[in-house]
Coordinates of C-alpha atoms in Angstrom, one line a residue:
M1 CA -3.2 1.5 -41.2
V2 CA -7.1 2.3 -41.0
M3 CA -8.8 4.1 -43.8
Q4 CA -10.9 7.0 -42.4
D5 CA -12.8 9.2 -45.1
G6 CA -9.9 9.1 -47.5
G7 CA -7.3 9.6 -44.8
T8 CA -5.4 7.0 -42.5
V9 CA -4.8 6.6 -38.9
D10 CA -1.5 4.9 -38.0
I11 CA -2.1 2.3 -35.3
R12 CA 1.0 0.3 -35.4
P13 CA 2.6 -0.2 -32.1
G14 CA 4.8 2.3 -30.8
A15 CA 6.5 2.9 -27.5
D16 CA 4.7 1.0 -24.6
P17 CA 2.6 3.9 -22.6
G18 CA 3.0 1.9 -19.5
R19 CA 6.7 2.1 -19.5
A20 CA 8.6 5.1 -18.1
A21 CA 10.8 7.2 -20.5
A22 CA 14.4 6.0 -20.9
E23 CA 15.6 9.1 -19.3
H24 CA 14.1 8.0 -15.9
R25 CA 16.0 4.6 -16.2
G26 CA 18.5 5.6 -13.4
A27 CA 15.7 6.8 -11.1
Y28 CA 13.7 3.5 -11.4
L29 CA 16.8 1.4 -11.2
A30 CA 17.9 3.2 -7.9
T31 CA 14.4 2.7 -6.5
A32 CA 14.3 -0.9 -7.3
L33 CA 17.6 -1.7 -5.8
S34 CA 16.8 0.3 -2.7
L35 CA 13.5 -1.2 -2.0
A36 CA 14.7 -4.9 -2.7
L37 CA 17.6 -4.2 -0.2
Y38 CA 15.3 -3.0 2.5
A39 CA 12.9 -5.9 1.7
G40 CA 15.8 -8.4 2.1
V41 CA 16.6 -6.8 5.4
L42 CA 13.1 -7.3 6.7
F43 CA 13.1 -10.8 5.3
A44 CA 16.4 -11.5 7.1
W45 CA 14.6 -10.2 10.4
T46 CA 11.7 -12.5 9.8
V47 CA 14.0 -15.5 9.4
Y48 CA 16.0 -14.6 12.6
G49 CA 12.8 -14.4 14.4
L50 CA 11.7 -17.8 13.2
V51 CA 15.0 -19.4 14.0
Q52 CA 15.1 -17.9 17.5
G53 CA 11.4 -18.6 18.2
D54 CA 9.9 -22.0 19.4
G55 CA 7.7 -22.6 16.5
S56 CA 8.4 -24.5 13.3
V57 CA 8.1 -23.2 9.8
W58 CA 4.6 -24.6 9.5
D59 CA 3.6 -22.7 12.6
F60 CA 4.9 -19.5 10.9
L61 CA 3.2 -20.2 7.5
E62 CA -0.1 -20.8 9.4
G63 CA 0.6 -17.7 11.4
L64 CA 0.7 -15.9 8.2
F65 CA -3.1 -15.9 8.0
N66 CA -4.1 -17.2 11.3
P67 CA -3.4 -14.7 14.0
A68 CA -4.2 -17.1 16.7
A69 CA -1.4 -19.4 15.6
S70 CA 1.2 -16.7 15.4
P71 CA 4.1 -17.1 17.9
A72 CA 4.0 -14.6 20.8
A73 CA 7.4 -13.0 20.3
Q74 CA 8.1 -11.5 17.0
I75 CA 10.5 -9.0 15.8
V76 CA 8.6 -8.2 12.9
G77 CA 4.8 -8.4 12.6
P78 CA 2.2 -9.1 9.8
Y79 CA 2.1 -5.4 8.7
E80 CA 6.0 -5.9 7.9
W81 CA 5.4 -9.2 6.3
A82 CA 3.0 -7.6 4.0
F83 CA 5.1 -4.6 3.4
T84 CA 8.1 -6.9 2.5
A85 CA 6.0 -8.9 0.0
G86 CA 4.8 -5.4 -1.4
L87 CA 8.5 -3.8 -1.6
L88 CA 9.6 -7.0 -3.8
V89 CA 6.6 -6.5 -6.2
I90 CA 7.2 -2.7 -6.5
A91 CA 11.0 -3.3 -6.8
G92 CA 10.2 -5.8 -9.7
L93 CA 8.0 -3.4 -11.4
A94 CA 10.5 -0.6 -11.2
L95 CA 13.2 -2.6 -12.4
A96 CA 11.0 -3.2 -15.6
R97 CA 10.4 0.5 -15.7
R98 CA 6.7 0.3 -15.4
R99 CA 5.1 3.6 -14.6
V100 CA 2.8 1.9 -12.2
A101 CA 5.6 1.6 -9.9
R102 CA 6.0 5.3 -9.3
S103 CA 3.2 6.0 -7.0
A104 CA 3.4 2.9 -5.3
A105 CA 7.3 3.3 -4.6
L106 CA 6.5 6.9 -3.4
L107 CA 3.9 5.6 -0.9
S108 CA 6.4 3.3 0.5
G109 CA 9.0 6.1 0.6
F110 CA 6.6 8.3 2.6
V111 CA 5.9 5.1 4.9
L112 CA 9.4 4.5 5.6
L113 CA 10.1 8.2 6.2
A114 CA 7.2 8.4 8.8
V115 CA 8.5 5.4 10.6
S116 CA 11.9 7.0 10.8
L117 CA 10.6 10.3 12.0
R118 CA 8.7 8.3 14.7
E119 CA 11.9 6.6 15.8
G120 CA 13.9 10.0 15.6
V121 CA 11.2 11.4 18.1
G122 CA 11.9 8.3 20.4
L123 CA 15.6 8.8 20.5
F124 CA 15.3 12.2 22.2
D125 CA 14.4 10.0 25.3
A126 CA 17.5 9.0 27.2
A127 CA 16.3 5.7 28.6
Y128 CA 15.3 4.7 25.1
R129 CA 18.7 5.3 23.6
D130 CA 20.3 3.3 26.4
Q131 CA 18.2 0.4 25.2
Y132 CA 20.0 0.6 22.0
S133 CA 23.3 0.3 23.8
N134 CA 22.4 -2.5 26.2
D135 CA 20.3 -4.7 24.0
T136 CA 22.4 -7.2 22.0
L137 CA 20.4 -6.4 18.9
G138 CA 20.4 -2.8 19.3
S139 CA 23.0 -1.8 16.8
W140 CA 21.2 -4.1 14.2
V141 CA 17.8 -2.6 14.9
L142 CA 19.4 0.9 14.8
A143 CA 21.1 0.2 11.4
T144 CA 17.9 -1.1 10.0
R145 CA 16.1 2.2 11.0
G146 CA 19.0 4.1 9.4
L147 CA 18.7 2.1 6.2
G148 CA 15.0 2.9 6.1
L149 CA 15.6 6.4 6.2
V150 CA 18.1 6.4 3.5
V151 CA 15.9 4.3 1.2
A152 CA 13.0 6.6 2.0
L153 CA 15.2 9.6 0.9
V154 CA 16.6 7.8 -2.2
V155 CA 13.3 6.8 -3.4
L156 CA 11.5 10.1 -2.9
F157 CA 14.4 12.1 -4.4
A158 CA 14.9 10.0 -7.3
L159 CA 11.0 9.5 -8.4
F160 CA 9.5 12.9 -7.6
P161 CA 11.2 14.4 -10.7
A162 CA 10.6 11.4 -12.7
T163 CA 7.3 12.6 -14.2
E164 CA 6.2 11.9 -17.6
R165 CA 5.5 14.4 -20.4
R166 CA 1.9 13.7 -21.6
R167 CA 1.8 11.9 -25.0
G168 CA -0.5 13.4 -27.7
E169 CA -3.9 11.3 -28.0
Q170 CA -5.9 10.6 -31.1
P171 CA -9.3 12.3 -30.6
S172 CA -12.4 9.8 -30.6
A173 CA -15.2 10.3 -33.1
P174 CA -18.6 11.9 -31.8
G175 CA -20.6 9.2 -30.2
A176 CA -17.6 6.8 -29.7
A177 CA -16.8 5.7 -26.3
R178 CA -13.7 7.8 -25.0
P179 CA -10.8 5.6 -23.7
E180 CA -10.4 7.9 -20.7
A181 CA -14.0 7.1 -19.5
W182 CA -12.7 3.5 -18.7
W183 CA -9.9 4.5 -16.2
L184 CA -11.8 7.7 -15.0
R185 CA -14.9 5.5 -13.8
S186 CA -12.6 2.9 -12.3
S187 CA -10.5 5.6 -10.5
R188 CA -13.6 7.2 -9.0
I189 CA -15.1 3.8 -7.8
C190 CA -11.7 3.2 -6.1
G191 CA -11.8 6.7 -4.6
V192 CA -15.1 6.2 -3.1
L193 CA -14.3 2.7 -1.8
F194 CA -11.2 4.2 -0.1
L195 CA -13.0 7.2 1.3
L196 CA -15.8 5.1 2.8
M197 CA -13.1 2.8 4.4
C198 CA -11.4 6.0 5.7
L199 CA -14.7 7.0 7.4
A200 CA -15.4 3.7 8.9
R201 CA -11.8 3.5 10.5
I202 CA -12.2 7.1 11.6
G203 CA -15.3 6.1 13.4
W204 CA -13.6 3.0 15.1
T205 CA -10.5 5.1 16.0
V206 CA -12.6 7.7 17.8
H207 CA -14.6 5.0 19.5
T208 CA -11.2 3.4 20.8
V209 CA -9.7 6.7 21.7
T210 CA -12.8 7.8 23.7
A211 CA -13.2 4.6 25.6
P212 CA -12.9 5.2 29.2
E213 CA -10.2 2.5 30.0
V214 CA -8.1 4.3 27.0
D215 CA -5.7 7.2 27.8
S216 CA -6.2 9.5 24.6
G217 CA -2.7 11.2 25.2
D218 CA -0.8 7.8 25.5
Y219 CA -2.5 6.6 22.3
L220 CA -1.3 9.7 20.3
R221 CA 2.1 9.6 21.8
R222 CA 2.3 5.9 20.4
V223 CA 1.5 7.2 17.1
V224 CA 4.6 9.7 17.0
D225 CA 7.1 8.7 19.6
G226 CA 8.8 5.4 19.2
S227 CA 10.1 5.4 22.8
V228 CA 6.6 4.9 24.4
I229 CA 6.3 1.2 23.8
G230 CA 9.8 0.8 25.5
T231 CA 10.9 -2.2 23.2
L232 CA 13.2 -2.2 20.1
D233 CA 10.9 -4.4 18.2
L234 CA 10.5 -3.4 14.5
A235 CA 6.9 -4.3 14.5
A236 CA 4.8 -1.2 14.1
P237 CA 2.3 -0.6 17.1
Q238 CA -1.3 -0.7 16.3
E239 CA -1.8 3.0 17.1
F240 CA 0.7 3.9 14.4
T241 CA -0.7 1.5 11.5
T242 CA -4.3 2.7 12.3
V243 CA -3.6 6.4 12.1
G244 CA -1.4 5.9 9.2
S245 CA -4.1 3.8 7.3
V246 CA -6.6 6.5 7.7
L247 CA -4.2 9.1 6.4
V248 CA -3.3 7.0 3.3
L249 CA -6.9 5.9 2.8
L250 CA -7.9 9.7 2.8
I251 CA -5.3 11.1 0.6
L252 CA -5.4 8.3 -2.2
G253 CA -9.2 8.3 -1.9
V254 CA -9.3 12.0 -2.8
L255 CA -6.8 11.6 -5.6
A256 CA -8.5 8.6 -7.2
L257 CA -11.8 10.3 -6.7
R258 CA -10.3 13.2 -8.8
G259 CA -9.1 10.9 -11.5
R260 CA -5.6 11.0 -11.0
R261 CA -4.7 7.7 -12.8
E262 CA -1.0 8.1 -11.7
V263 CA -2.0 6.8 -8.4
R264 CA -3.1 3.4 -9.5
G265 CA 0.0 1.7 -8.2
A266 CA -0.3 3.0 -4.7
L267 CA -4.0 2.0 -4.8
M268 CA -3.2 -1.3 -5.8
V269 CA -0.5 -2.1 -3.3
F270 CA -2.2 -0.5 -0.6
A271 CA -5.5 -2.3 -1.0
A272 CA -3.5 -5.6 -1.4
L273 CA -2.0 -4.9 2.1
E274 CA -5.4 -4.1 3.5
L275 CA -7.0 -7.2 2.0
Y276 CA -4.5 -9.3 3.6
M277 CA -4.8 -7.8 7.0
T278 CA -8.5 -8.2 6.5
V279 CA -8.4 -11.8 5.6
R280 CA -6.3 -12.4 8.8
T281 CA -9.1 -10.7 10.7
V282 CA -11.6 -13.0 9.1
V283 CA -9.5 -16.1 10.0
L284 CA -9.4 -15.0 13.7
L285 CA -13.2 -14.2 13.7
T286 CA -13.7 -17.8 12.3
V287 CA -11.5 -19.6 14.7
T288 CA -12.7 -17.7 17.7
D289 CA -16.4 -18.3 16.8
F290 CA -17.0 -14.7 16.7
F291 CA -19.4 -14.9 13.7
N292 CA -21.9 -16.8 15.7
R293 CA -21.8 -14.1 18.6
S294 CA -21.1 -11.0 16.7
F295 CA -24.8 -9.8 16.7
E296 CA -25.3 -10.0 20.5
T297 CA -24.1 -6.4 20.8
P298 CA -24.3 -3.5 18.4
E299 CA -20.7 -2.9 18.6
G300 CA -20.2 -6.7 17.4
A301 CA -22.6 -6.3 14.6
L302 CA -20.9 -3.0 13.4
S303 CA -17.5 -4.6 13.7
L304 CA -18.7 -7.6 11.5
V305 CA -20.3 -5.3 8.9
T306 CA -17.0 -3.2 8.8
T307 CA -15.0 -6.3 8.1
A308 CA -17.2 -7.5 5.5
Y309 CA -17.2 -4.2 3.7
A310 CA -13.4 -4.0 4.2
L311 CA -13.1 -7.6 2.5
A312 CA -15.4 -6.6 -0.5
G313 CA -14.1 -3.1 -1.0
M314 CA -10.3 -3.7 -1.1
T315 CA -10.9 -7.0 -3.3
S316 CA -12.7 -4.6 -5.6
V317 CA -9.8 -2.1 -5.7
V318 CA -7.4 -4.8 -6.2
V319 CA -9.3 -6.2 -9.2
L320 CA -10.2 -2.8 -10.8
T321 CA -6.3 -1.4 -10.4
T322 CA -4.8 -4.8 -11.9
G323 CA -7.4 -5.2 -14.5
R324 CA -7.7 -3.4 -17.8
A325 CA -10.1 -0.9 -16.8
F326 CA -7.5 1.7 -15.9
G327 CA -5.7 1.1 -19.5
P328 CA -2.4 2.4 -20.5
Y329 CA -1.2 5.9 -19.1
S330 CA -1.5 7.7 -22.4
G331 CA -2.6 7.0 -25.8
L332 CA -5.7 5.0 -27.2
R333 CA -6.0 1.5 -26.4
P334 CA -6.5 -0.9 -29.3
E335 CA -10.0 -1.6 -28.7
G336 CA -10.5 2.3 -28.2
V337 CA -9.2 2.8 -31.8
R338 CA -11.4 -0.2 -33.1
T339 CA -14.4 1.6 -31.3
A340 CA -13.6 5.2 -32.8
A341 CA -13.3 3.5 -36.4
V342 CA -16.6 1.6 -36.2
G343 CA -18.3 4.6 -34.8
R344 CA -17.3 6.7 -37.9
G345 CA -18.3 4.0 -40.2
G346 CA -15.0 2.6 -40.8
G347 CA -13.5 -0.7 -40.9
L348 CA -10.4 -2.7 -39.7

């Protein structure tokens, strides 16, 4: 208890504000099991590719961060490796019924749904359907695609209704620092960082699509049609990941800029994925000696600046979203109560 002008303020620990309500236990459990299952399937494909390939385990571990050392043939790629790790983390958070897992899981659900829709468009092509019949792994790849669709629907339908009623908050005293200011400031910083990264990626995408040697129509078809590439590999093509990242950066950036603290989990997971891909890029630039030649052309200099910003920006988002700045989802933090008490001349 804290004495305040003859009254009391109860600061005894109550329900964990970062934990979802008990009524949503089933939704979080279904999400955790579904994401863990799909992560296990992707891990199995990774192991299968490693066993079938010519490289050793050490070559694969080096290839996780050094693109130049990655084996030529891979059933899944670095985005799938990062996605697998992200799904396992989200599944663990969902199993613990942490509210931060909700937006991250919803983001994963939308990604899986987009992949499934892209594959569905490709299945309208007869030649592409024949590959599933003729390839020895066709049925397994198709089953993986189908599982991805099922997981996406389970996650989306389970978690969309799992919203939390806003819990009452103790008002802060005049002149005292509001707890909301902590997460609002951090959220807006993350939003700005995401939107700047989005603008940079849009610029590079337009530069790529408008290049004379690139067929813009073919580029766009690779984004929405799984049959264009002509292979059954589960690795997402660069066109799909680039356009998808632009959309995610834009949507999450806007939501974070508006102070929507429920997107914290999605910001954290996507920033970590982008940071991993940026680190791979930095390693590639290092081993190819690109740093020493980057300023020979304006394009090389801009590429280096963009990479440096991505490294710093995504690191900042990861730090902000995993730190204490966002605070609990509802209610005053203990230090917030302490600040309010001292501001009113009280003591603990």
